[in-house]
Amino acid sequence: MAEGKMLEEKLFSKHLNEEMEVIIYLPKQYSPLYKYPLFIIQDGKDYIRFGKLPKLVDELTGSAQIQKSIFAFLPYKTVEDRRKKYHPDGEQNEAYIRFLAHELVPFLENLIPSFQMAGSRFLMGDSLGASVSLKACLKYPYTFGNAVLHSPFVNDDLMELVKQANPGMLKIFHIIGDQETEVETTNHTIDNFLAPNEALHNLIQEKGFESEFHLFEGGHRWTYWQPFLKPSLKYMLPAHTFDLESMES
């Protein structure tokens, strides 16, 4: 059980025309007098259940390895719902990204004190959740300034957005497995994730994004992603970045 407080909230999205669930983690000794970085996480319940992220955050904040931050976990309703919203070609993908930028961020920042800057907002996800996280950062660079990508699905349209992006606007943590050459997708196809991710990594380096990349030994599974949560948080939330004790809301 996490030492931080977990809240369950709901908001109605006009862009999606449906009610959306949000699970919010407040760090131990949270105070509305201080401002906090804001993490928004696709595949929310997977990161809680398989990633054990709240417990890991407790550990890292308790040992002062990362800043105290707010984490908003977004669960998907069904596998089909996930694909509609997360896949770059999904019928609700553009609307979902507008929901993230125009509805979810204001909703969260009305609830909790944050820095309200792109550099202090983070998007995270795995597979298609990583794809929509990266795409949202690229479409809204003045809203989201950081992306944590665990084995993202990468297509030509996403690569083109990266080519057009200002590398000074985005910080990226990116991992992919050396065995992700035959990944069974939710659309019942077998796709090579490794080659497009290597191309994405090369493009990120070529353009000069601030980034960290890991090629791990393994496949498209939480077994391999979970160990990289700690280094991703330490990379994105180094304890010295913001002096939370001196910044009043």
mmCIF file of N, CA and C in Angstrom, residues 79 82-83 127-128 153 179-193 219-221 225:
data_model
loop_
_atom_site.group_PDB
_atom_site.id
_atom_site.type_symbol
_atom_site.label_atom_id
_atom_site.label_comp_id
_atom_site.label_asym_id
_atom_site.label_seq_id
_atom_site.Cartn_x
_atom_site.Cartn_y
_atom_site.Cartn_z
ATOM 1 N N VAL A 79 -9.935 -2.917 -23.972
ATOM 2 C CA VAL A 79 -8.841 -2.962 -24.944
ATOM 3 C C VAL A 79 -9.221 -2.180 -26.197
ATOM 4 N N ARG A 82 -9.056 1.510 -25.463
ATOM 5 C CA ARG A 82 -7.639 1.914 -25.420
ATOM 6 C C ARG A 82 -7.109 2.170 -26.829
ATOM 7 N N ARG A 83 -7.406 1.284 -27.739
ATOM 8 C CA ARG A 83 -6.904 1.442 -29.104
ATOM 9 C C ARG A 83 -7.495 2.692 -29.771
ATOM 10 N N SER A 127 3.743 1.063 -24.762
ATOM 11 C CA SER A 127 3.218 0.635 -26.051
ATOM 12 C C SER A 127 2.367 1.748 -26.676
ATOM 13 N N LEU A 128 1.062 1.528 -26.912
ATOM 14 C CA LEU A 128 0.228 2.580 -27.479
ATOM 15 C C LEU A 128 0.095 3.762 -26.522
ATOM 16 N N PHE A 153 4.636 2.211 -29.747
ATOM 17 C CA PHE A 153 4.323 1.919 -31.136
ATOM 18 C C PHE A 153 4.692 3.155 -31.946
ATOM 19 N N GLN A 179 14.111 -8.032 -28.083
ATOM 20 C CA GLN A 179 13.292 -9.146 -28.585
ATOM 21 C C GLN A 179 11.932 -8.681 -29.110
ATOM 22 N N GLU A 180 11.762 -7.364 -29.255
ATOM 23 C CA GLU A 180 10.456 -6.847 -29.684
ATOM 24 C C GLU A 180 10.354 -6.762 -31.205
ATOM 25 N N THR A 181 10.719 -7.851 -31.856
ATOM 26 C CA THR A 181 10.660 -7.914 -33.318
ATOM 27 C C THR A 181 9.354 -8.533 -33.815
ATOM 28 N N GLU A 182 8.661 -9.254 -32.928
ATOM 29 C CA GLU A 182 7.375 -9.854 -33.291
ATOM 30 C C GLU A 182 6.410 -9.660 -32.125
ATOM 31 N N VAL A 183 5.756 -8.507 -32.106
ATOM 32 C CA VAL A 183 4.848 -8.152 -31.016
ATOM 33 C C VAL A 183 3.415 -8.335 -31.483
ATOM 34 N N GLU A 184 2.634 -9.112 -30.722
ATOM 35 C CA GLU A 184 1.219 -9.288 -31.040
ATOM 36 C C GLU A 184 0.457 -8.059 -30.559
ATOM 37 N N THR A 185 -0.217 -7.379 -31.462
ATOM 38 C CA THR A 185 -0.905 -6.132 -31.131
ATOM 39 C C THR A 185 -2.363 -6.396 -30.769
ATOM 40 N N THR A 186 -3.023 -5.371 -30.242
ATOM 41 C CA THR A 186 -4.440 -5.487 -29.899
ATOM 42 C C THR A 186 -5.309 -5.605 -31.147
ATOM 43 N N ASN A 187 -4.724 -5.320 -32.328
ATOM 44 C CA ASN A 187 -5.437 -5.470 -33.589
ATOM 45 C C ASN A 187 -5.175 -6.824 -34.225
ATOM 46 N N HIS A 188 -4.546 -7.720 -33.422
ATOM 47 C CA HIS A 188 -4.270 -9.105 -33.832
ATOM 48 C C HIS A 188 -3.314 -9.207 -35.023
ATOM 49 N N THR A 189 -2.372 -8.265 -35.088
ATOM 50 C CA THR A 189 -1.294 -8.356 -36.064
ATOM 51 C C THR A 189 0.014 -8.600 -35.325
ATOM 52 N N ILE A 190 1.039 -9.011 -36.058
ATOM 53 C CA ILE A 190 2.377 -9.197 -35.495
ATOM 54 C C ILE A 190 3.262 -8.108 -36.069
ATOM 55 N N ASP A 191 3.738 -7.207 -35.200
ATOM 56 C CA ASP A 191 4.507 -6.048 -35.658
ATOM 57 C C ASP A 191 5.920 -6.057 -35.091
ATOM 58 N N ASN A 192 6.834 -5.497 -35.882
ATOM 59 C CA ASN A 192 8.207 -5.290 -35.422
ATOM 60 C C ASN A 192 8.273 -3.927 -34.740
ATOM 61 N N PHE A 193 8.412 -3.925 -33.413
ATOM 62 C CA PHE A 193 8.539 -2.679 -32.673
ATOM 63 C C PHE A 193 9.992 -2.214 -32.606
ATOM 64 N N GLY A 219 11.350 -8.671 -24.021
ATOM 65 C CA GLY A 219 10.265 -8.423 -24.950
ATOM 66 C C GLY A 219 9.280 -7.378 -24.470
ATOM 67 N N HIS A 220 8.075 -7.446 -25.039
ATOM 68 C CA HIS A 220 7.038 -6.438 -24.855
ATOM 69 C C HIS A 220 6.175 -6.805 -23.647
ATOM 70 N N ARG A 221 6.776 -6.739 -22.456
ATOM 71 C CA ARG A 221 6.102 -7.197 -21.245
ATOM 72 C C ARG A 221 6.456 -6.310 -20.058
ATOM 73 N N TRP A 225 9.598 -3.857 -18.421
ATOM 74 C CA TRP A 225 9.414 -2.410 -18.263
ATOM 75 C C TRP A 225 9.572 -1.969 -16.811
#
